[in-house]
mmCIF file of N, CA, C and O in Angstrom:
data_model
loop_
_atom_site.group_PDB
_atom_site.id
_atom_site.type_symbol
_atom_site.label_atom_id
_atom_site.label_comp_id
_atom_site.label_asym_id
_atom_site.label_seq_id
_atom_site.Cartn_x
_atom_site.Cartn_y
_atom_site.Cartn_z
ATOM 1 N N MET A 129 -68.013 -27.651 28.183
ATOM 2 C CA MET A 129 -66.848 -27.000 28.727
ATOM 3 C C MET A 129 -67.302 -25.733 29.435
ATOM 4 O O MET A 129 -68.048 -24.937 28.881
ATOM 5 N N THR A 130 -66.832 -25.564 30.639
ATOM 6 C CA THR A 130 -67.189 -24.373 31.399
ATOM 7 C C THR A 130 -66.296 -23.206 30.996
ATOM 8 O O THR A 130 -65.255 -23.393 30.369
ATOM 9 N N ARG A 131 -66.703 -22.030 31.360
ATOM 10 C CA ARG A 131 -65.898 -20.828 31.068
ATOM 11 C C ARG A 131 -64.529 -20.919 31.741
ATOM 12 O O ARG A 131 -63.513 -20.540 31.167
ATOM 13 N N GLU A 132 -64.496 -21.476 32.947
ATOM 14 C CA GLU A 132 -63.229 -21.610 33.670
ATOM 15 C C GLU A 132 -62.288 -22.574 32.948
ATOM 16 O O GLU A 132 -61.096 -22.309 32.811
ATOM 17 N N GLU A 133 -62.827 -23.695 32.449
ATOM 18 C CA GLU A 133 -62.004 -24.638 31.696
ATOM 19 C C GLU A 133 -61.491 -24.001 30.408
ATOM 20 O O GLU A 133 -60.330 -24.189 30.028
ATOM 21 N N PHE A 134 -62.352 -23.247 29.764
ATOM 22 C CA PHE A 134 -61.950 -22.546 28.542
ATOM 23 C C PHE A 134 -60.829 -21.553 28.826
ATOM 24 O O PHE A 134 -59.851 -21.475 28.091
ATOM 25 N N ASP A 135 -60.961 -20.809 29.904
ATOM 26 C CA ASP A 135 -59.938 -19.819 30.268
ATOM 27 C C ASP A 135 -58.607 -20.468 30.635
ATOM 28 O O ASP A 135 -57.561 -19.836 30.550
ATOM 29 N N ASN A 136 -58.640 -21.739 31.048
ATOM 30 C CA ASN A 136 -57.423 -22.423 31.479
ATOM 31 C C ASN A 136 -56.745 -23.239 30.382
ATOM 32 O O ASN A 136 -55.774 -23.937 30.651
ATOM 33 N N LEU A 137 -57.257 -23.161 29.151
ATOM 34 C CA LEU A 137 -56.582 -23.841 28.048
ATOM 35 C C LEU A 137 -55.198 -23.234 27.857
ATOM 36 O O LEU A 137 -55.005 -22.020 28.011
ATOM 37 N N PRO A 138 -54.207 -24.057 27.511
ATOM 38 C CA PRO A 138 -52.874 -23.493 27.265
ATOM 39 C C PRO A 138 -52.888 -22.611 26.018
ATOM 40 O O PRO A 138 -53.751 -22.755 25.155
ATOM 41 N N ASP A 139 -51.945 -21.710 25.928
ATOM 42 C CA ASP A 139 -51.817 -20.879 24.737
ATOM 43 C C ASP A 139 -51.290 -21.733 23.584
ATOM 44 O O ASP A 139 -50.444 -22.609 23.795
ATOM 45 N N PRO A 140 -51.761 -21.476 22.365
ATOM 46 C CA PRO A 140 -51.222 -22.225 21.224
ATOM 47 C C PRO A 140 -49.757 -21.870 20.996
ATOM 48 O O PRO A 140 -49.316 -20.751 21.259
ATOM 49 N N LYS A 141 -48.998 -22.840 20.518
ATOM 50 C CA LYS A 141 -47.571 -22.648 20.258
ATOM 51 C C LYS A 141 -47.338 -21.728 19.056
ATOM 52 O O LYS A 141 -46.379 -20.985 19.009
ATOM 53 N N PHE A 142 -48.230 -21.811 18.061
ATOM 54 C CA PHE A 142 -48.096 -21.026 16.836
ATOM 55 C C PHE A 142 -49.285 -20.083 16.702
ATOM 56 O O PHE A 142 -50.341 -20.322 17.269
ATOM 57 N N LYS A 143 -49.096 -19.030 15.915
ATOM 58 C CA LYS A 143 -50.126 -17.997 15.787
ATOM 59 C C LYS A 143 -50.558 -17.827 14.343
ATOM 60 O O LYS A 143 -49.843 -18.204 13.413
ATOM 61 N N GLN A 144 -51.710 -17.205 14.186
ATOM 62 C CA GLN A 144 -52.229 -16.893 12.866
ATOM 63 C C GLN A 144 -51.197 -16.086 12.091
ATOM 64 O O GLN A 144 -50.576 -15.175 12.624
ATOM 65 N N GLY A 145 -51.014 -16.437 10.829
ATOM 66 C CA GLY A 145 -50.065 -15.721 9.974
ATOM 67 C C GLY A 145 -48.699 -16.379 9.893
ATOM 68 O O GLY A 145 -47.922 -16.062 8.998
ATOM 69 N N GLN A 146 -48.376 -17.303 10.805
ATOM 70 C CA GLN A 146 -47.098 -18.008 10.737
ATOM 71 C C GLN A 146 -47.207 -19.159 9.736
ATOM 72 O O GLN A 146 -48.291 -19.684 9.491
ATOM 73 N N TYR A 147 -46.074 -19.550 9.180
ATOM 74 C CA TYR A 147 -46.023 -20.688 8.259
ATOM 75 C C TYR A 147 -45.519 -21.903 9.028
ATOM 76 O O TYR A 147 -44.512 -21.822 9.734
ATOM 77 N N ILE A 148 -46.239 -23.025 8.875
ATOM 78 C CA ILE A 148 -45.840 -24.261 9.541
ATOM 79 C C ILE A 148 -45.810 -25.401 8.536
ATOM 80 O O ILE A 148 -46.380 -25.311 7.450
ATOM 81 N N THR A 149 -45.139 -26.470 8.923
ATOM 82 C CA THR A 149 -45.091 -27.692 8.138
ATOM 83 C C THR A 149 -45.259 -28.876 9.068
ATOM 84 O O THR A 149 -44.963 -28.777 10.259
ATOM 85 N N ASP A 150 -45.720 -29.983 8.515
ATOM 86 C CA ASP A 150 -45.780 -31.215 9.295
ATOM 87 C C ASP A 150 -44.547 -32.069 9.036
ATOM 88 O O ASP A 150 -44.419 -33.169 9.539
ATOM 89 N N GLY A 151 -43.618 -31.560 8.229
ATOM 90 C CA GLY A 151 -42.388 -32.269 7.926
ATOM 91 C C GLY A 151 -42.552 -33.347 6.870
ATOM 92 O O GLY A 151 -41.606 -34.039 6.539
ATOM 93 N N GLU A 152 -43.763 -33.500 6.351
ATOM 94 C CA GLU A 152 -43.999 -34.530 5.349
ATOM 95 C C GLU A 152 -44.500 -33.910 4.053
ATOM 96 O O GLU A 152 -43.732 -33.642 3.159
ATOM 97 N N ASP A 153 -45.814 -33.662 3.987
ATOM 98 C CA ASP A 153 -46.361 -33.185 2.713
ATOM 99 C C ASP A 153 -47.204 -31.928 2.831
ATOM 100 O O ASP A 153 -47.756 -31.474 1.844
ATOM 101 N N GLN A 154 -47.305 -31.349 4.017
ATOM 102 C CA GLN A 154 -48.134 -30.149 4.166
ATOM 103 C C GLN A 154 -47.297 -28.979 4.676
ATOM 104 O O GLN A 154 -46.436 -29.139 5.524
ATOM 105 N N GLU A 155 -47.603 -27.819 4.132
ATOM 106 C CA GLU A 155 -46.947 -26.577 4.541
ATOM 107 C C GLU A 155 -47.910 -25.453 4.194
ATOM 108 O O GLU A 155 -48.394 -25.375 3.069
ATOM 109 N N PHE A 156 -48.221 -24.600 5.171
ATOM 110 C CA PHE A 156 -49.156 -23.519 4.900
ATOM 111 C C PHE A 156 -49.069 -22.418 5.947
ATOM 112 O O PHE A 156 -48.449 -22.580 6.983
ATOM 113 N N GLU A 157 -49.731 -21.297 5.599
ATOM 114 C CA GLU A 157 -49.867 -20.182 6.526
ATOM 115 C C GLU A 157 -51.093 -20.437 7.399
ATOM 116 O O GLU A 157 -52.167 -20.776 6.899
ATOM 117 N N ILE A 158 -50.937 -20.272 8.688
ATOM 118 C CA ILE A 158 -52.033 -20.528 9.621
ATOM 119 C C ILE A 158 -53.084 -19.437 9.515
ATOM 120 O O ILE A 158 -52.770 -18.258 9.583
ATOM 121 N N SER A 159 -54.327 -19.853 9.348
ATOM 122 C CA SER A 159 -55.448 -18.921 9.366
ATOM 123 C C SER A 159 -56.350 -19.153 10.565
ATOM 124 O O SER A 159 -56.916 -18.220 11.105
ATOM 125 N N PHE A 160 -56.507 -20.421 10.959
ATOM 126 C CA PHE A 160 -57.395 -20.763 12.067
ATOM 127 C C PHE A 160 -56.688 -21.696 13.034
ATOM 128 O O PHE A 160 -55.933 -22.571 12.625
ATOM 129 N N VAL A 161 -56.966 -21.502 14.316
ATOM 130 C CA VAL A 161 -56.444 -22.360 15.378
ATOM 131 C C VAL A 161 -57.640 -22.877 16.156
ATOM 132 O O VAL A 161 -58.510 -22.100 16.545
ATOM 133 N N GLN A 162 -57.690 -24.200 16.363
ATOM 134 C CA GLN A 162 -58.788 -24.787 17.130
ATOM 135 C C GLN A 162 -58.247 -25.807 18.118
ATOM 136 O O GLN A 162 -57.180 -26.380 17.912
ATOM 137 N N TRP A 163 -59.009 -26.044 19.166
ATOM 138 C CA TRP A 163 -58.647 -27.008 20.204
ATOM 139 C C TRP A 163 -59.340 -28.332 19.920
ATOM 140 O O TRP A 163 -60.541 -28.370 19.672
ATOM 141 N N ASP A 164 -58.599 -29.431 19.953
ATOM 142 C CA ASP A 164 -59.162 -30.769 19.795
ATOM 143 C C ASP A 164 -59.371 -31.346 21.196
ATOM 144 O O ASP A 164 -58.406 -31.615 21.915
ATOM 145 N N PHE A 165 -60.621 -31.511 21.589
ATOM 146 C CA PHE A 165 -60.932 -31.971 22.941
ATOM 147 C C PHE A 165 -60.521 -33.415 23.169
ATOM 148 O O PHE A 165 -60.160 -33.786 24.283
ATOM 149 N N ASP A 166 -60.564 -34.251 22.128
ATOM 150 C CA ASP A 166 -60.176 -35.654 22.278
ATOM 151 C C ASP A 166 -58.666 -35.809 22.432
ATOM 152 O O ASP A 166 -58.196 -36.553 23.286
ATOM 153 N N ARG A 167 -57.904 -35.107 21.622
ATOM 154 C CA ARG A 167 -56.431 -35.206 21.673
ATOM 155 C C ARG A 167 -55.819 -34.219 22.655
ATOM 156 O O ARG A 167 -54.628 -34.308 22.957
ATOM 157 N N GLU A 168 -56.618 -33.277 23.105
ATOM 158 C CA GLU A 168 -56.171 -32.245 24.051
ATOM 159 C C GLU A 168 -54.937 -31.509 23.534
ATOM 160 O O GLU A 168 -53.923 -31.379 24.213
ATOM 161 N N GLU A 169 -55.049 -31.040 22.301
ATOM 162 C CA GLU A 169 -54.013 -30.210 21.710
ATOM 163 C C GLU A 169 -54.633 -29.361 20.601
ATOM 164 O O GLU A 169 -55.722 -29.639 20.117
ATOM 165 N N TYR A 170 -53.913 -28.320 20.225
ATOM 166 C CA TYR A 170 -54.383 -27.449 19.149
ATOM 167 C C TYR A 170 -54.096 -28.071 17.792
ATOM 168 O O TYR A 170 -53.169 -28.858 17.632
ATOM 169 N N TYR A 171 -54.907 -27.678 16.817
ATOM 170 C CA TYR A 171 -54.593 -27.981 15.435
ATOM 171 C C TYR A 171 -54.822 -26.720 14.616
ATOM 172 O O TYR A 171 -55.535 -25.809 15.016
ATOM 173 N N TYR A 172 -54.151 -26.666 13.477
ATOM 174 C CA TYR A 172 -54.079 -25.453 12.671
ATOM 175 C C TYR A 172 -54.614 -25.726 11.271
ATOM 176 O O TYR A 172 -54.390 -26.792 10.711
ATOM 177 N N PHE A 173 -55.307 -24.716 10.720
ATOM 178 C CA PHE A 173 -55.871 -24.790 9.375
ATOM 179 C C PHE A 173 -55.278 -23.684 8.513
ATOM 180 O O PHE A 173 -54.994 -22.596 8.994
ATOM 181 N N PRO A 174 -55.161 -23.948 7.187
ATOM 182 C CA PRO A 174 -54.727 -22.889 6.266
ATOM 183 C C PRO A 174 -55.900 -22.001 5.890
ATOM 184 O O PRO A 174 -57.025 -22.207 6.339
ATOM 185 N N ILE A 175 -55.613 -21.047 5.015
ATOM 186 C CA ILE A 175 -56.687 -20.217 4.496
ATOM 187 C C ILE A 175 -57.699 -21.118 3.802
ATOM 188 O O ILE A 175 -57.350 -22.194 3.326
ATOM 189 N N PRO A 176 -58.948 -20.714 3.741
ATOM 190 C CA PRO A 176 -59.957 -21.557 3.084
ATOM 191 C C PRO A 176 -59.635 -21.808 1.616
ATOM 192 O O PRO A 176 -58.880 -21.073 0.994
ATOM 193 N N ASP A 177 -60.207 -22.866 1.104
ATOM 194 C CA ASP A 177 -60.085 -23.228 -0.314
ATOM 195 C C ASP A 177 -58.675 -23.612 -0.730
ATOM 196 O O ASP A 177 -58.239 -23.302 -1.830
ATOM 197 N N THR A 178 -57.933 -24.258 0.148
ATOM 198 C CA THR A 178 -56.643 -24.821 -0.237
ATOM 199 C C THR A 178 -56.728 -26.328 -0.111
ATOM 200 O O THR A 178 -57.621 -26.866 0.514
ATOM 201 N N TYR A 179 -55.780 -27.007 -0.690
ATOM 202 C CA TYR A 179 -55.789 -28.470 -0.676
ATOM 203 C C TYR A 179 -55.342 -29.037 0.675
ATOM 204 O O TYR A 179 -55.581 -30.195 0.982
ATOM 205 N N ALA A 180 -54.667 -28.223 1.471
ATOM 206 C CA ALA A 180 -54.091 -28.716 2.725
ATOM 207 C C ALA A 180 -55.176 -29.012 3.759
ATOM 208 O O ALA A 180 -56.230 -28.394 3.766
ATOM 209 N N GLY A 181 -54.884 -29.946 4.613
ATOM 210 C CA GLY A 181 -55.781 -30.286 5.708
ATOM 211 C C GLY A 181 -55.383 -29.543 6.963
ATOM 212 O O GLY A 181 -55.010 -28.382 6.911
ATOM 213 N N LYS A 182 -55.390 -30.239 8.084
ATOM 214 C CA LYS A 182 -54.989 -29.614 9.328
ATOM 215 C C LYS A 182 -53.688 -30.239 9.804
ATOM 216 O O LYS A 182 -53.352 -31.364 9.430
ATOM 217 N N ILE A 183 -52.969 -29.502 10.613
ATOM 218 C CA ILE A 183 -51.741 -29.989 11.221
ATOM 219 C C ILE A 183 -51.886 -29.848 12.726
ATOM 220 O O ILE A 183 -52.199 -28.762 13.225
ATOM 221 N N TYR A 184 -51.671 -30.939 13.447
ATOM 222 C CA TYR A 184 -51.721 -30.889 14.905
ATOM 223 C C TYR A 184 -50.444 -30.270 15.452
ATOM 224 O O TYR A 184 -49.372 -30.399 14.864
ATOM 225 N N GLN A 185 -50.580 -29.605 16.589
ATOM 226 C CA GLN A 185 -49.453 -28.898 17.189
ATOM 227 C C GLN A 185 -48.261 -29.824 17.421
ATOM 228 O O GLN A 185 -47.119 -29.422 17.213
ATOM 229 N N SER A 186 -48.496 -31.062 17.825
ATOM 230 C CA SER A 186 -47.395 -31.993 18.095
ATOM 231 C C SER A 186 -46.624 -32.350 16.826
ATOM 232 O O SER A 186 -45.469 -32.772 16.904
ATOM 233 N N ASP A 187 -47.224 -32.164 15.654
ATOM 234 C CA ASP A 187 -46.567 -32.464 14.379
ATOM 235 C C ASP A 187 -46.019 -31.226 13.691
ATOM 236 O O ASP A 187 -45.310 -31.339 12.692
ATOM 237 N N ALA A 188 -46.346 -30.047 14.199
ATOM 238 C CA ALA A 188 -46.035 -28.794 13.496
ATOM 239 C C ALA A 188 -44.647 -28.268 13.830
ATOM 240 O O ALA A 188 -44.178 -28.362 14.961
ATOM 241 N N LYS A 189 -44.026 -27.694 12.812
ATOM 242 C CA LYS A 189 -42.746 -26.989 12.955
ATOM 243 C C LYS A 189 -42.831 -25.711 12.143
ATOM 244 O O LYS A 189 -43.422 -25.697 11.066
ATOM 245 N N LEU A 190 -42.232 -24.643 12.644
ATOM 246 C CA LEU A 190 -42.178 -23.394 11.879
ATOM 247 C C LEU A 190 -41.367 -23.595 10.612
ATOM 248 O O LEU A 190 -40.394 -24.345 10.604
ATOM 249 N N THR A 191 -41.746 -22.916 9.570
ATOM 250 C CA THR A 191 -41.016 -22.964 8.313
ATOM 251 C C THR A 191 -41.024 -21.579 7.683
ATOM 252 O O THR A 191 -41.783 -20.707 8.090
ATOM 253 N N ASP A 192 -40.178 -21.380 6.701
ATOM 254 C CA ASP A 192 -40.141 -20.105 5.986
ATOM 255 C C ASP A 192 -41.322 -20.024 5.031
ATOM 256 O O ASP A 192 -41.771 -21.041 4.500
ATOM 257 N N PRO A 193 -41.803 -18.808 4.774
ATOM 258 C CA PRO A 193 -42.862 -18.663 3.772
ATOM 259 C C PRO A 193 -42.341 -19.091 2.402
ATOM 260 O O PRO A 193 -41.141 -19.052 2.149
ATOM 261 N N PRO A 194 -43.232 -19.512 1.520
ATOM 262 C CA PRO A 194 -42.778 -19.898 0.177
ATOM 263 C C PRO A 194 -42.200 -18.698 -0.565
ATOM 264 O O PRO A 194 -42.577 -17.551 -0.306
ATOM 265 N N LYS A 195 -41.287 -18.981 -1.469
ATOM 266 C CA LYS A 195 -40.694 -17.915 -2.277
ATOM 267 C C LYS A 195 -41.742 -17.354 -3.226
ATOM 268 O O LYS A 195 -42.586 -18.089 -3.742
ATOM 269 N N ASP A 196 -41.653 -16.074 -3.477
ATOM 270 C CA ASP A 196 -42.514 -15.431 -4.458
ATOM 271 C C ASP A 196 -42.194 -16.024 -5.832
ATOM 272 O O ASP A 196 -41.019 -16.240 -6.153
ATOM 273 N N PRO A 197 -43.206 -16.289 -6.643
ATOM 274 C CA PRO A 197 -42.943 -16.879 -7.966
ATOM 275 C C PRO A 197 -41.960 -16.066 -8.808
ATOM 276 O O PRO A 197 -41.149 -16.632 -9.537
ATOM 277 N N SER A 198 -41.999 -14.741 -8.699
ATOM 278 C CA SER A 198 -41.068 -13.935 -9.494
ATOM 279 C C SER A 198 -39.629 -14.165 -9.040
ATOM 280 O O SER A 198 -38.711 -14.148 -9.855
ATOM 281 N N LEU A 199 -39.414 -14.409 -7.756
ATOM 282 C CA LEU A 199 -38.073 -14.706 -7.248
ATOM 283 C C LEU A 199 -37.614 -16.070 -7.751
ATOM 284 O O LEU A 199 -36.449 -16.247 -8.112
ATOM 285 N N GLU A 200 -38.526 -17.029 -7.804
ATOM 286 C CA GLU A 200 -38.177 -18.352 -8.330
ATOM 287 C C GLU A 200 -37.769 -18.269 -9.795
ATOM 288 O O GLU A 200 -36.807 -18.905 -10.216
ATOM 289 N N VAL A 201 -38.484 -17.472 -10.575
ATOM 290 C CA VAL A 201 -38.142 -17.300 -11.995
ATOM 291 C C VAL A 201 -36.786 -16.621 -12.115
ATOM 292 O O VAL A 201 -35.936 -17.027 -12.912
ATOM 293 N N TYR A 202 -36.548 -15.589 -11.310
ATOM 294 C CA TYR A 202 -35.258 -14.886 -11.338
ATOM 295 C C TYR A 202 -34.123 -15.858 -11.034
ATOM 296 O O TYR A 202 -33.107 -15.877 -11.723
ATOM 297 N N GLU A 203 -34.302 -16.680 -9.985
ATOM 298 C CA GLU A 203 -33.259 -17.631 -9.618
ATOM 299 C C GLU A 203 -33.053 -18.677 -10.705
ATOM 300 O O GLU A 203 -31.930 -19.118 -10.947
ATOM 301 N N LEU A 204 -34.126 -19.071 -11.358
ATOM 302 C CA LEU A 204 -34.004 -20.032 -12.454
ATOM 303 C C LEU A 204 -33.212 -19.426 -13.617
ATOM 304 O O LEU A 204 -32.359 -20.079 -14.197
ATOM 305 N N LEU A 205 -33.460 -18.164 -13.929
ATOM 306 C CA LEU A 205 -32.788 -17.502 -15.049
ATOM 307 C C LEU A 205 -31.355 -17.080 -14.723
ATOM 308 O O LEU A 205 -30.466 -17.213 -15.541
ATOM 309 N N PHE A 206 -31.159 -16.552 -13.508
ATOM 310 C CA PHE A 206 -29.872 -15.935 -13.192
ATOM 311 C C PHE A 206 -29.102 -16.632 -12.072
ATOM 312 O O PHE A 206 -28.040 -16.172 -11.690
ATOM 313 N N GLY A 207 -29.646 -17.674 -11.534
ATOM 314 C CA GLY A 207 -28.974 -18.387 -10.458
ATOM 315 C C GLY A 207 -29.401 -17.881 -9.095
ATOM 316 O O GLY A 207 -29.963 -16.804 -8.953
ATOM 317 N N ASP A 208 -29.133 -18.675 -8.086
ATOM 318 C CA ASP A 208 -29.485 -18.354 -6.698
ATOM 319 C C ASP A 208 -28.427 -17.427 -6.133
ATOM 320 O O ASP A 208 -27.289 -17.804 -5.971
ATOM 321 N N LYS A 209 -28.806 -16.175 -5.855
ATOM 322 C CA LYS A 209 -27.835 -15.196 -5.345
ATOM 323 C C LYS A 209 -28.188 -14.747 -3.969
ATOM 324 O O LYS A 209 -29.239 -14.645 -3.557
#
């Protein structure tokens, strides 16, 4: 890949730090964004050492960050307010 081709890659739809889902079984905070030359689209990785794999941009949708465990316990004890 030449420098000119690299400079002409489209911008990724999602950015580091955003939470995405594939709508099936994966949901994570984006840590790394890479270009797939064969599929000609970006794919996203979570922070290292997680069970999740990668999500391709065409499968990705923004999602809310997971609830803090203390909030989940509060809602379990006192109801969702």
